[in-house]
C-alpha positions in Angstrom: -1.0 -53.6 34.3 -4.2 -51.3 34.7 -4.1 -47.9 33.6 -6.1 -45.0 36.0 -9.3 -43.5 34.7 -8.2 -40.3 35.2 -4.8 -40.2 33.8 -4.3 -38.4 30.3 -2.9 -40.4 27.8 0.2 -38.9 25.9 -1.7 -38.5 22.8 -4.4 -36.6 24.4 -2.0 -34.3 26.0 -0.6 -33.5 22.9 -3.8 -32.5 21.1 -4.4 -30.3 24.3 -1.2 -28.6 23.9 -1.2 -28.1 20.3 -5.1 -26.6 20.4 -4.0 -23.9 23.2 -0.8 -22.8 21.6 -2.9 -22.2 18.1 -5.3 -20.0 20.1 -3.0 -18.3 21.9 -0.7 -17.7 18.4 -4.1 -16.0 17.2 -5.4 -14.6 20.0 -2.0 -12.6 20.6 -1.1 -12.8 16.9 -0.7 -8.8 16.7 1.9 -8.6 19.8 3.9 -11.5 18.5 4.2 -11.3 14.8 3.5 -7.0 14.3 1.1 -5.0 13.0 2.1 -3.1 10.0 0.8 0.4 9.2 -1.0 -1.0 6.2 -2.9 -3.3 8.1 -4.5 -0.9 10.2 -5.5 1.2 7.4 -9.4 1.9 6.3 -10.5 0.9 3.1 -10.3 4.7 2.0 -7.3 5.3 3.2 -5.9 2.4 1.4 -7.3 3.3 -2.0 -5.7 6.9 -1.5 -2.4 5.0 -0.8 -3.0 3.1 -4.2 -4.0 5.8 -6.2 -1.3 7.7 -5.0 1.5 5.0 -5.6 -0.4 4.3 -9.3 0.3 7.8 -10.4 4.0 7.9 -8.7 4.8 4.3 -10.7 3.2 5.9 -13.7 5.2 9.4 -13.3 8.7 6.9 -13.2 7.8 4.9 -15.7 7.1 7.8 -18.2 3.6 6.2 -19.4 0.5 7.8 -19.5 -1.9 6.7 -16.8 -5.6 6.3 -17.1 -7.3 9.4 -15.5 -9.3 8.8 -11.9 -12.8 8.9 -12.6 -15.0 9.4 -9.4 -17.9 7.2 -11.2 -15.8 4.5 -11.7 -14.3 4.5 -8.1 -16.7 1.7 -6.1 -15.2 2.7 -2.7 -16.3 6.2 -3.2 -20.0 4.6 -4.0 -19.8 2.6 -1.0 -18.8 5.0 1.0 -21.4 7.6 -0.7 -24.0 5.2 0.1 -22.9 4.3 3.5 -22.9 0.5 2.3 -20.4 -1.9 4.2 -20.5 -5.0 2.2 -20.3 -5.3 -1.7 -21.6 -8.4 -3.4 -20.1 -8.6 -7.3 -21.9 -10.3 -10.1 -20.8 -11.0 -13.4 -23.7 -12.0 -15.6 -24.8 -12.0 -19.3 -28.1 -12.9 -18.6 -29.3 -10.9 -15.4 -29.8 -14.5 -13.5 -26.5 -13.7 -11.3 -27.7 -9.7 -10.8 -30.5 -10.9 -9.7 -29.4 -13.5 -7.5 -27.0 -11.0 -6.0 -29.8 -8.3 -5.7 -32.0 -11.2 -3.6 -29.1 -11.7 -1.7 -28.1 -8.0 -0.5 -32.2 -7.5 0.5 -32.0 -11.2 2.5 -28.4 -10.4 4.8 -29.4 -6.5 5.0 -28.9 -5.4 9.0 -28.1 -2.5 11.2 -24.4 -4.1 10.8 -24.9 -5.5 7.7 -25.6 -3.2 4.5 -25.0 -4.5 1.4 -24.6 -3.2 -1.8 -24.7 -5.2 -5.2 -22.2 -4.2 -7.8 -21.0 -5.2 -11.4 -17.6 -5.4 -11.3 -17.4 -4.1 -15.2 -18.5 -1.0 -14.4 -15.5 0.1 -11.9 -12.1 0.6 -11.9 -10.3 -1.8 -9.5 -7.0 -0.2 -8.8 -8.7 1.4 -6.1 -8.6 -1.7 -4.5 -4.9 -2.2 -4.1 
């Protein structure tokens, strides 16, 4: 029995349906799965929230928390320098630092404003 040239096979239909359902799920994920308030916070708001939660947790446990040092806050440094991308490097010989600096210069554009940082110089509880 000959199959007409314009008919769609069962396997093709499964693949097309899967792609359509996957694309619709991706595009409508906020409506389907809900977007919590935490996902809508900016980086600065997340940092402030993390600091507040860390202070509350340390007060509740009775331990002495590390004092906040604005010099070690990389979020504040990015905000003050008007940067929106951070490139972290770890280097003992300076090679990674040179590469990170070159990469930052190469990808710089009006939309991408990179900042190369050594992670040892900053406190990461601001990331939370």
